[in-house]
Structures are given as C-alpha cells and as structure tokens.
Amino acid sequence: MTTMHNVKRIVIVGGGSAGWLTAGVLAADHRVRDGAGISVTLLESPDVAPIGVGEGTWPTMRDTLRRIGVGETQFFRECDASFKQGSKFERWVDGRAGDYYFHPFVLPQGYLETNLVAGWLKRHSTTPFADLVSYQPHLCVQGKAPKQAGTPEFAAVANYAYHLDAGKFGAFLRDFCVRELGVRHVSDHMTGIESEENGDIARVLTRSSGPLEGDLFVDCTGMNSWLLGGHCGVPFISQQHVLFNDTALALQVPYEDPRAPIASHTISTAQSAGWIWDIGLPNRRGIGHVFSSAHSSVDAAERELAAYVERTSGRPPETSPRRLSFKPGYRREFWHRNCVAIGLSAGFIEPLEASALALVELSAMMLSDEMPATRDAMEIVSRRFNDFFTYRWERVIDFLKLHYVLSQRDDSDFWRDNRRAESLPERLRELLALWRYQPPSRYDLHRVEEVFPSASYQYVLYGMGFKPEPEGFTRRIDDADCADEFFREASQLTRRMLGGLPSNRELIEHIVKNGLPHA
Ligand SMILES: Cc1cc2nc3c(=O)[nH]c(=O)nc-3n(C[C@H](O)[C@H](O)[C@H](O)COP(=O)(O)OP(=O)(O)OC[C@H]3O[C@@H](n4cnc5c(N)ncnc54)[C@H](O)[C@@H]3O)c2cc1C
C-alpha cells in the first residue's frame, strides 16, 4: 500500500506584486483563514526590495482584486490608482509627429457578428480603424473616466484596468492578506534550500526564523529565480533575438498643476532605439524609457527621456532616472517537481502592453483552480501548467513583436533590425501572410483564455498601417453593409458616453473622497 502525500503547506518565497497576488488568490479561494485546507506562508527578505515598477495592468486585475476580496474604493485610496482604458501608440508607424493609434480595451462594436475590416476597407479606410469601430479611443482623447460615480465597485461602463503605484500596491496586498486572509508572513532572508532524496524541495532556510517546510514552493523571488532557476536549474530561454529591449530608465514626474488632467490610457512613444512609457497617477506621472543596449548608449537614452519630459511637462526632470536591466525571455518550464515560478522568476520580456502582471494573475488563478490534492496529482497538473504557460509566453512574444515588425521607421538600426526576417517568430510570419487576405480571428487564437484576443491583433495590425489585399475582404458582400450598422452604433455610443461620463480626475477624486457604491 502506498501512502498518499497530501499537498497542504504552500510556501511562497518573495513579497513583490507576484508573491502577494499569488498569496491573496490562494488564501481567498482556499479559505486559508479557516484553517481547514491548505496553509500559505510567504517569506520576504527585508534586505531585497521588490522591483517597484509595474504600474500598468489589464482589466483582469478587476476580477483578481474582487476574487481576493479587497474593495475598489480602498484600492484607489491606498494605491494611488487611476483608470486605464488602453494604450496610445505615438510615432510607431513612421515616426512623424501626429502618427498615433489606439489599442483600447473594449472590443470593436459588433466584433463577434461580422467582418468589420471588410466594411472599414471598403468605405472608411481614411478613418483610423480603432476610431471607427470603438467609442473608447474618443473617451481617452477627451480624458473621460470609464464609469460614473454611481457605478458600483468593479463594474464598468467602458471596460477598464488600472494604473497604480507598484510600491504601495505590494504593501496594500500584504496588509490585506495578513489581516483578512490568514497568510503567515515571515520577514526574513532565505539563506538556503534543502531537497528531499527524490529531488523535491523539502524546506527553505532562513537567517533567523528557522527552516520553512512545505509541500509546494512558489518561487516569486524576482529575476534571480532562486528556486526554479537557481536551485532546480531550469534553463532560461532568451528571446533577445526577437525583442531587443533590455534596459529601462524610470522616473517619477510631478504634475506642474495638481489639477492637470490624468490620462486614462498609457502613452507609449517610440524613440530611436525603444520607446517611452507615460503613466498618469493622481499625484504624479510614471515615465520610463525602455531600450536596446545594443542599439543605444545609456546617455543617449537618458537624453531622449529628458527631452520627452521637458516636451510634455514644460521642464526637464528634477531627478536622475533609476536604471534597470533585464534579459528578455522565460524559463523552459515554469513548474518543476514541487516548485512553481510566478512573476519575474518565470520570465520577463519588456513592459510593452503591460502583460507581466496579467501573466502573474493567470498563473495564480490556474495554480489555485488546479491546486493538486496530492504529490502524484502534481505531476499531471504541472505538465498542464507548463503547456498553458509556454503557449502564453509564445503568444506574448508574437504580439509584442507585431508592434515592431510593422513599423516603417527607418531612422535607426533598431527599427531596421526589428524587420529582419530572422528576428520574426515562425508562427507570426505565417499569420502575417494569412492576414493579407483575412483579418485576425478566433481561428488564429483559439484557446479559451488567450492572453491577447484577436481583436487586439486587429487594433495593432491596422493601427500600424498594415495593408491587406482588398480582394480577400470582399468575398462576403454583405459584410460591408452589416459593418456600417456597427460603425453607426459606435458613433452613437461615443456621443452618449462623452456626454455622460465625468473626467478621469473628477471621478478618481470623487472615489477617494466619497467611495463607490458596493455591487
Ligand atoms: C522596467 C519595467 C517596467 C515594468 N512595467 C510593467 C507594467 O507596466 N505592467 C506590468 O504588468 N508589469 C510590468 N513590469 C513587470 C512587473 O514589475 C513585475 O512583473 C511585478 O512587479 C512582479 O515582480 P515580482 O514580484 O516577480 O518580483 P520582485 O518585485 O522583484 O519581488 C521579488 C521578491 O523576492 C524577495 N526575495 C528575493 N530574494 C530573496 C531571498 N533570498 N529571501 C527572501 N526573499 C527574497 C524580495 O524581497 C522581493 O520581495 C515591469 C518590469 C520592468 C523591469
């Protein structure tokens, strides 16, 4: 007779956004506070600060926060959060002033009903695709919030995510997880890792809190990946031949006028060897330049960043930027034996489209939903987890590369190298060939929880000026008429929403002062 090894003690190492989001999801889902099922211990070093960047999120964050059980009002108050309705890409197409497009969160109007691209190409191709099919770019341009003061917590008029202060977010989640959800917090430095004879991790050693034994270890130690990469030796697969950026310079810039509008979208402005993010929080902007160190010196990147800050805020930066280096890529597997990596320990590509926290949320969710009851079941679950997340990382890479490969910019080797055929993933190359004759669709991205839906590919593809062959789009002749109906709908919704929604700053200030109604 074999003895069953139940999985009960979960040890998370690392207390950045990844560690605390994972702890929150596990503890809430499994009622850790009641003490009946699993226990969750989080070990966090007081000597190693979390990375402290990562201010852009996806709409999934609303579900995650709700799932953990925090209130949206409380979140706004404590994390200096603001609304995010998508991204605006400036100067990515040809680099000229006035070159921009939007990737909003709302699906195109009528997206699931007809081929809107056929209608756009036939009758409206001089209007930017996103502006025609969605009301949301217009809300962003006018600085509107995605809901009203009377809309309940987490509910939306227009789909939205958040911008947030990453440092405050970690502390907010930690307090909530410890106070409300029964997560045990150990503030100590991990000094070693010991294995069982079979190779599983048995315990992690700490400087002064003794060993922490566990059945399952979650590596949230950031880019060092101490457990999965360091101890288990799972190799890192570099993606630098596809996506070149590996360095970031980050700044916090105060508003000159504290009543200045808060952008309700991330502004991504292409530069000679990378791009600059600009994220509006209620009290400051988070601005950073991410670039390829093979194509630009740090000094040159810093000059471009300073010029951007001066152009958009009227004065040069008052502080020096913080420099961060990273290797774009991910681990060959994410779950090895009884160790699973979530967050930067699993991989990181670059901040474009802010997919890192979304992958953390998806990982925490799958881990929680599929929490293996026994060590034997863990073998099956881990195989599935690895399959899911290898697929997801590959799709993130395809989608990010799409932004670069379609650019017509010719002002530097960075942009020319990005178009080199050998830098293009095979699957993306094939899809681009197909999309000359048909738009991206669910047949290209057919998994239930795709990281980026086909609508996102459409927004970027046509925003970047991709020119399809019109013959491929006119085979079903009623598509264009049908699409016109939806374009009218989008335009009516635009008018209604512009009239009825408060400004982003107005609503955020209202929430901080008065709160949002509960659902
Ligand atoms: C320039 C840049 C911009 C980014 N922008 C975005 C964005 O807009 N949106 C987005 O979704 N993501 C973004 N990211 C990614 C995002 O910052 C991370 O995914 C997120 O913060 C999660 O980090 P983490 O928790 O995995 O790691 P970290 O924040 O690095 O946390 C690591 C934790 O491990 C602990 N630790 C390390 N060693 C030990 C030890 N020996 N003992 C005990 N504990 C230890 C540390 O104390 C810390 O608590 C960005 C990343 C970069 C580099």
XYZ file of C-alpha atoms and ligand atoms in Angstrom:
572
model
C 0.000 0.000 0.000
C 1.386 3.464 -0.877
C 0.960 6.413 1.468
C -0.658 9.421 -0.078
C 1.336 12.643 0.196
C -1.239 15.408 0.532
C -0.371 18.914 -0.605
C -1.196 21.177 2.318
C 1.651 23.565 3.116
C 2.315 26.196 0.452
C 5.445 28.298 0.890
C 5.786 31.396 -1.288
C 9.259 32.939 -1.408
C 9.150 36.614 -2.418
C 6.908 39.514 -1.485
C 6.712 41.642 -4.630
C 3.467 42.027 -6.578
C 3.766 38.415 -7.778
C 4.162 36.937 -4.290
C 1.326 38.884 -2.716
C -1.102 38.470 -5.632
C -0.474 34.716 -5.554
C -0.861 34.594 -1.775
C -4.092 36.592 -1.989
C -5.683 34.399 -4.651
C -4.693 31.137 -2.920
C -5.718 32.298 0.542
C -9.080 33.695 -0.578
C -10.008 30.730 -2.783
C -8.980 28.099 -0.237
C -10.236 29.904 2.859
C -6.854 29.709 4.484
C -8.079 31.780 7.438
C -10.470 28.972 8.455
C -7.524 26.588 8.754
C -9.316 23.644 7.152
C -7.387 23.148 3.903
C -4.054 24.490 2.787
C -1.807 26.904 4.683
C 0.034 29.754 2.948
C 3.334 31.126 4.280
C 5.076 33.998 2.498
C 8.770 34.596 3.119
C 10.014 38.036 2.104
C 13.515 39.379 2.555
C 13.825 42.717 4.360
C 17.167 43.137 2.532
C 15.903 42.813 -1.055
C 13.353 45.408 -2.142
C 10.677 44.451 -4.688
C 11.410 45.800 -8.167
C 8.980 48.678 -7.569
C 7.958 49.206 -11.204
C 4.956 47.724 -12.996
C 2.305 50.387 -12.945
C 0.144 49.309 -15.898
C -2.395 46.487 -15.595
C -5.108 44.740 -17.597
C -8.866 44.509 -16.979
C -8.191 41.075 -15.458
C -6.965 42.968 -12.384
C -10.562 43.905 -11.544
C -11.519 40.233 -11.342
C -8.389 39.408 -9.391
C -8.962 42.117 -6.780
C -12.599 41.127 -6.444
C -11.574 37.486 -6.098
C -9.105 38.364 -3.346
C -11.855 40.336 -1.632
C -10.434 43.860 -1.495
C -12.714 46.842 -2.052
C -12.165 49.002 -5.120
C -12.540 52.230 -3.120
C -9.941 51.064 -0.627
C -7.646 50.096 -3.506
C -7.950 53.568 -5.100
C -7.259 55.254 -1.775
C -4.233 53.205 -0.804
C -2.504 52.512 -4.132
C -2.798 55.944 -5.789
C -4.650 54.153 -8.576
C -6.151 55.653 -11.709
C -8.181 54.226 -14.585
C -6.586 52.741 -17.686
C -8.656 52.200 -20.833
C -5.922 51.008 -23.166
C -2.755 52.323 -24.800
C -1.972 55.079 -27.242
C 0.998 54.425 -29.513
C 2.722 57.542 -30.762
C 5.300 57.665 -33.570
C 5.415 53.881 -34.007
C 4.298 53.818 -37.647
C 6.645 56.248 -39.390
C 7.989 58.353 -36.521
C 6.436 61.633 -37.646
C 4.598 63.978 -35.269
C 0.883 63.179 -35.452
C 1.477 59.470 -36.090
C -0.580 57.638 -33.463
C -3.147 54.907 -32.920
C -5.077 53.414 -30.000
C -5.312 49.884 -28.641
C -8.414 50.198 -26.423
C -9.725 47.512 -24.054
C -13.270 47.491 -25.437
C -13.919 45.033 -28.262
C -14.889 46.619 -31.577
C -18.651 47.200 -31.802
C -20.218 44.121 -33.440
C -16.902 42.289 -33.340
C -18.452 38.874 -32.885
C -21.152 39.455 -35.516
C -19.405 40.413 -38.717
C -16.154 41.136 -40.523
C -15.751 44.812 -39.649
C -12.463 45.058 -41.502
C -14.256 44.478 -44.809
C -16.538 47.436 -44.122
C -13.688 49.631 -42.950
C -11.601 48.888 -46.059
C -14.491 49.355 -48.455
C -15.921 52.646 -47.266
C -13.987 54.189 -44.388
C -10.303 53.401 -44.807
C -9.273 57.025 -44.270
C -10.615 56.889 -40.680
C -8.301 55.178 -38.159
C -9.641 51.659 -37.567
C -9.969 51.951 -33.769
C -11.698 55.353 -34.004
C -14.310 53.876 -36.331
C -15.074 50.613 -34.535
C -14.872 51.693 -30.893
C -16.013 54.567 -28.721
C -13.134 54.098 -26.314
C -10.340 55.987 -28.145
C -12.647 59.028 -28.080
C -13.113 58.703 -24.313
C -9.327 58.559 -23.933
C -8.759 61.628 -26.102
C -11.281 63.574 -24.018
C -9.790 62.347 -20.698
C -13.040 60.643 -19.656
C -13.379 58.049 -16.904
C -14.737 54.611 -17.860
C -17.682 54.777 -15.415
C -19.825 57.123 -13.351
C -19.822 57.958 -9.663
C -22.921 55.756 -9.228
C -21.461 52.712 -10.993
C -20.746 50.042 -8.352
C -17.255 48.872 -7.429
C -15.544 46.900 -10.218
C -18.469 47.381 -12.629
C -17.702 49.256 -15.851
C -19.483 51.427 -18.373
C -16.415 51.010 -20.626
C -14.015 48.123 -19.935
C -11.047 49.285 -17.844
C -7.929 48.357 -15.891
C -5.738 50.448 -13.592
C -2.540 52.375 -13.350
C -1.152 52.094 -9.832
C 1.799 52.835 -7.584
C 3.653 49.498 -7.565
C 5.290 50.047 -4.166
C 2.005 50.925 -2.475
C 0.215 48.053 -4.224
C 2.561 45.428 -2.693
C 2.169 46.903 0.801
C -1.632 47.116 0.374
C -1.890 43.460 -0.656
C 0.439 42.366 2.150
C -1.654 44.072 4.834
C -4.867 42.641 3.425
C -3.503 39.088 3.040
C -2.139 39.028 6.575
C -5.028 40.824 8.291
C -8.012 39.352 6.440
C -6.939 36.154 4.736
C -4.750 34.333 7.236
C -1.499 34.361 5.251
C 1.516 33.854 7.517
C 4.149 36.491 6.754
C 7.793 35.778 7.566
C 10.060 38.768 7.098
C 13.458 37.136 6.772
C 16.128 36.377 4.228
C 16.239 32.952 2.598
C 19.775 31.616 3.084
C 19.488 28.151 1.548
C 17.287 25.458 0.041
C 17.296 21.760 1.009
C 15.971 18.879 -1.083
C 14.357 15.533 -0.401
C 16.105 12.457 -1.766
C 13.768 12.427 -4.777
C 14.786 15.972 -5.752
C 11.712 17.804 -4.437
C 12.336 20.902 -2.361
C 11.913 19.959 1.317
C 12.473 23.311 3.024
C 13.926 26.767 2.652
C 16.330 28.008 5.300
C 16.161 31.467 6.762
C 18.583 33.663 8.620
C 16.727 33.770 11.932
C 13.265 32.221 11.564
C 14.351 28.592 11.210
C 13.558 26.290 8.266
C 10.215 26.576 6.435
C 8.938 23.149 5.391
C 6.449 22.871 2.548
C 4.698 20.542 0.112
C 4.685 23.093 -2.697
C 7.067 26.051 -3.119
C 6.181 29.099 -5.190
C 9.201 30.984 -6.481
C 8.380 34.699 -6.521
C 11.971 35.821 -5.921
C 12.090 38.099 -8.955
C 14.644 37.986 -11.735
C 17.116 35.879 -9.725
C 14.650 32.986 -9.763
C 16.443 31.490 -6.766
C 14.280 28.349 -6.526
C 13.324 27.366 -10.075
C 16.361 28.725 -11.924
C 18.981 28.669 -9.185
C 18.165 25.556 -7.176
C 16.271 23.412 -9.708
C 18.487 24.502 -12.616
C 15.611 25.046 -15.081
C 17.240 26.861 -18.029
C 16.300 30.335 -19.211
C 15.287 30.710 -22.860
C 16.439 34.087 -24.148
C 14.194 35.971 -26.575
C 16.603 38.803 -27.219
C 16.977 37.784 -30.869
C 13.256 38.614 -31.302
C 12.683 41.509 -28.885
C 15.827 43.549 -28.294
C 14.970 45.810 -25.348
C 16.918 45.020 -22.188
C 17.343 48.266 -20.237
C 14.946 50.760 -18.689
C 15.341 54.211 -17.158
C 12.459 55.063 -14.824
C 11.409 58.434 -13.407
C 8.587 59.877 -11.330
C 7.460 63.262 -12.597
C 5.143 65.545 -10.578
C 2.310 67.391 -12.315
C 3.053 71.067 -12.666
C -0.589 71.820 -11.895
C -2.088 69.390 -9.312
C -5.414 69.694 -11.141
C -3.925 68.659 -14.502
C -5.922 66.043 -16.419
C -4.955 62.405 -15.772
C -4.588 60.393 -18.975
C -6.831 57.325 -18.861
C -4.515 55.356 -21.137
C -0.817 54.509 -21.185
C 1.054 56.661 -23.693
C 3.816 54.719 -25.471
C 6.019 56.919 -27.626
C 8.547 55.266 -29.936
C 12.149 56.518 -29.759
C 15.230 55.818 -31.847
C 16.074 52.544 -30.031
C 12.997 51.731 -27.949
C 10.030 53.605 -26.521
C 8.920 55.748 -23.574
C 6.010 54.853 -21.282
C 3.979 57.611 -19.669
C 1.504 56.581 -16.971
C -0.722 59.088 -15.195
C -1.404 58.527 -11.494
C -3.455 61.028 -9.464
C -0.407 62.688 -7.900
C 2.410 62.117 -10.433
C 3.321 60.525 -13.729
C 5.487 57.416 -14.017
C 7.688 57.848 -17.080
C 10.349 55.492 -18.338
C 12.443 54.769 -21.382
C 12.918 51.128 -22.320
C 15.540 50.494 -24.979
C 18.014 48.086 -26.501
C 21.517 48.488 -25.073
C 22.875 47.019 -28.301
C 21.372 49.959 -30.209
C 21.722 52.901 -27.808
C 24.032 54.096 -25.057
C 22.522 54.877 -21.659
C 23.486 58.540 -22.118
C 21.660 58.809 -25.416
C 18.575 57.097 -23.952
C 18.672 59.439 -20.954
C 18.810 62.451 -23.263
C 15.739 61.237 -25.173
C 13.934 60.674 -21.865
C 14.823 64.166 -20.595
C 13.679 65.704 -23.884
C 10.357 63.852 -23.612
C 9.792 65.016 -20.035
C 10.607 68.599 -20.990
C 8.347 68.491 -24.052
C 5.376 67.058 -22.157
C 5.699 68.780 -18.776
C 7.382 72.058 -19.647
C 10.549 71.463 -17.615
C 13.431 68.988 -17.528
C 13.401 66.123 -14.988
C 14.389 67.141 -11.466
C 15.902 63.757 -10.552
C 18.113 61.210 -12.269
C 16.331 58.147 -13.585
C 16.600 54.755 -11.959
C 18.286 52.215 -14.238
C 17.010 48.627 -14.539
C 18.468 45.863 -16.667
C 16.686 42.685 -17.687
C 17.125 39.749 -20.019
C 14.085 39.211 -22.244
C 12.985 35.583 -22.050
C 11.339 32.908 -19.936
C 12.102 29.561 -18.278
C 11.963 26.303 -20.240
C 9.346 25.145 -17.750
C 7.577 27.039 -15.003
C 6.625 24.169 -12.717
C 9.357 21.675 -11.933
C 8.727 18.905 -9.390
C 7.176 20.745 -6.374
C 8.371 24.219 -7.352
C 6.382 26.659 -9.495
C 7.649 30.089 -10.570
C 5.309 33.074 -10.846
C 6.312 36.623 -11.803
C 9.761 37.761 -12.874
C 11.216 34.439 -11.688
C 9.269 32.770 -14.527
C 10.355 35.331 -17.132
C 10.013 38.860 -18.394
C 10.007 40.284 -21.892
C 9.540 44.042 -21.669
C 6.845 46.411 -20.406
C 5.139 46.971 -23.791
C 1.397 46.179 -23.402
C 1.953 45.529 -19.671
C 1.472 41.772 -19.829
C 3.659 40.774 -16.840
C 1.115 41.266 -14.050
C -1.592 39.699 -16.212
C 0.569 36.575 -16.515
C 1.010 36.629 -12.727
C -2.765 36.745 -12.294
C -3.320 33.934 -14.807
C -0.642 31.818 -13.111
C -2.027 32.399 -9.616
C -5.503 31.566 -10.863
C -4.500 28.330 -12.549
C -2.427 27.302 -9.535
C -5.385 27.924 -7.265
C -8.016 26.323 -9.527
C -5.849 23.288 -10.142
C -4.229 23.058 -6.690
C -3.137 19.408 -6.685
C -4.522 17.395 -3.795
C -1.554 15.030 -3.705
C 2.054 14.892 -4.832
C 1.058 12.347 -7.522
C -1.596 14.651 -8.960
C 1.027 17.401 -9.050
C 2.829 15.630 -11.899
C -0.248 15.907 -14.123
C -1.137 19.424 -13.075
C 2.413 20.692 -13.580
C 2.564 19.269 -17.113
C -0.650 21.125 -17.983
C 0.564 24.287 -16.329
C 3.780 24.186 -18.357
C 1.853 23.604 -21.568
C -0.515 26.526 -20.876
C 2.195 28.967 -19.962
C 4.666 28.059 -22.692
C 1.835 28.761 -25.134
C 1.047 32.068 -23.387
C 4.628 33.315 -23.344
C 4.967 32.482 -27.032
C 1.808 34.462 -27.813
C 3.024 37.439 -25.751
C 6.212 37.433 -27.828
C 4.302 37.254 -31.120
C 2.032 40.087 -30.082
C 4.812 42.378 -28.877
C 6.858 41.705 -31.988
C 3.889 42.737 -34.127
C 4.351 46.316 -32.860
C 7.925 46.409 -34.107
C 7.902 44.381 -37.291
C 5.201 46.504 -38.925
C 6.897 49.826 -38.252
C 8.047 51.762 -41.291
C 10.507 53.807 -39.212
C 13.876 53.953 -40.877
C 15.714 56.317 -38.587
C 17.920 53.752 -36.821
C 19.284 50.217 -36.924
C 16.934 49.356 -34.055
C 13.881 49.668 -36.308
C 15.555 48.158 -39.355
C 16.838 45.186 -37.317
C 13.334 44.661 -35.961
C 12.131 43.988 -39.501
C 14.833 41.421 -40.275
C 13.164 38.157 -41.264
C 15.328 36.101 -38.915
C 14.034 38.089 -35.916
C 10.436 37.073 -36.645
C 8.883 34.033 -34.882
C 7.742 31.437 -37.425
C 4.107 31.440 -36.334
C 3.846 35.213 -36.579
C 5.425 35.156 -40.032
C 2.750 32.708 -41.190
C -0.090 34.698 -39.644
C 1.095 37.922 -41.264
C 1.000 36.149 -44.627
C -2.557 34.982 -43.938
C -3.748 38.359 -42.653
C -3.142 39.902 -46.048
C -6.359 38.146 -47.103
C -8.391 37.866 -43.915
C -8.423 39.643 -40.547
C -7.094 38.092 -37.333
C -9.859 35.927 -35.903
C -10.620 33.401 -33.208
C -9.348 30.681 -35.538
C -5.850 32.136 -35.171
C -6.160 32.417 -31.389
C -8.403 29.591 -30.368
C -7.641 28.861 -26.732
C -10.277 29.715 -24.163
C -8.181 32.243 -22.274
C -5.925 33.803 -24.882
C -3.611 36.418 -23.408
C -4.360 38.795 -26.283
C -7.634 38.212 -28.154
C -7.790 38.511 -31.935
C -9.385 41.971 -31.536
C -6.122 43.210 -30.008
C -4.254 41.957 -33.063
C -6.692 43.854 -35.270
C -6.210 47.095 -33.345
C -2.429 46.880 -33.621
C -2.292 45.497 -37.159
C -4.475 48.194 -38.694
C -3.218 50.879 -36.317
C 0.300 50.166 -37.562
C -0.862 50.688 -41.142
C -0.832 47.038 -42.262
C -2.311 46.961 -45.762
C -4.425 43.891 -46.558
C -5.236 42.837 -50.139
C -8.770 44.171 -50.711
C -9.819 41.142 -52.855
C -9.614 38.863 -49.841
C -12.037 41.053 -47.926
C -14.899 41.385 -50.385
C -15.935 37.787 -50.832
C -18.926 38.043 -48.498
C -20.587 41.050 -49.995
C -22.995 41.825 -47.180
C -20.170 42.233 -44.641
C -19.628 45.886 -45.505
C -23.345 46.813 -45.119
C -23.596 44.912 -41.887
C -20.439 46.614 -40.590
C -21.895 50.058 -41.324
C -24.627 49.381 -38.761
C -21.997 48.761 -36.110
C -19.963 51.817 -37.080
C -23.117 53.899 -36.562
C -23.649 52.225 -33.204
C -20.078 53.003 -32.134
C -20.527 56.616 -33.124
C -23.848 56.942 -31.211
C -22.274 55.369 -28.131
C -19.375 57.800 -28.410
C -21.739 60.770 -28.299
C -23.731 59.362 -25.391
C -20.686 58.480 -23.324
C -18.859 61.733 -23.942
C -21.960 63.499 -22.648
C -22.479 61.262 -19.609
C -19.082 60.371 -18.208
C -17.056 62.502 -15.772
C -13.406 63.291 -16.371
C -10.857 60.795 -15.161
C -9.569 63.164 -12.458
C -13.088 64.112 -11.311
C -14.086 60.505 -10.771
C -10.840 59.476 -9.053
C -11.101 62.417 -6.652
C -14.728 61.530 -6.008
C -13.822 57.908 -5.215
C -11.055 58.918 -2.822
C -13.401 61.316 -1.019
C -16.775 59.548 -1.114
C -16.160 55.978 -2.307
C -18.026 53.910 -4.898
C -21.276 52.074 -4.166
C -20.962 48.366 -3.450
C -22.333 45.946 -6.038
C 11.065 48.492 -16.436
C 9.924 47.607 -16.084
C 8.619 48.043 -16.270
C 7.544 47.218 -15.975
N 6.267 47.647 -16.223
C 5.251 46.790 -16.039
C 3.913 47.179 -16.296
O 3.627 48.321 -16.670
N 2.933 46.275 -16.104
C 3.192 45.012 -15.670
O 2.273 44.214 -15.570
N 4.431 44.639 -15.354
C 5.462 45.483 -15.525
N 6.712 45.089 -15.204
C 6.901 43.798 -14.544
C 6.494 43.915 -13.070
O 7.281 44.909 -12.437
C 6.666 42.589 -12.344
O 6.069 41.564 -13.088
C 5.977 42.622 -10.989
O 6.420 43.724 -10.245
C 6.234 41.360 -10.222
O 7.556 41.313 -9.741
P 7.945 40.104 -8.807
O 7.068 40.108 -7.629
O 8.024 38.875 -9.628
O 9.465 40.424 -8.382
P 10.039 41.499 -7.360
O 9.199 42.701 -7.246
O 11.474 41.671 -7.751
O 9.997 40.774 -5.932
C 10.951 39.812 -5.544
C 10.717 39.453 -4.087
O 11.587 38.383 -3.756
C 12.144 38.617 -2.492
N 13.420 37.926 -2.387
C 14.457 37.952 -3.246
N 15.481 37.242 -2.743
C 15.061 36.742 -1.548
C 15.667 35.939 -0.540
N 16.905 35.473 -0.640
N 14.951 35.648 0.561
C 13.665 36.081 0.696
N 13.055 36.837 -0.237
C 13.748 37.172 -1.329
C 12.307 40.129 -2.415
O 12.402 40.590 -1.074
C 11.022 40.587 -3.107
O 10.025 40.659 -2.128
C 7.795 45.920 -15.464
C 9.096 45.487 -15.247
C 10.163 46.308 -15.559
C 11.562 45.804 -15.334
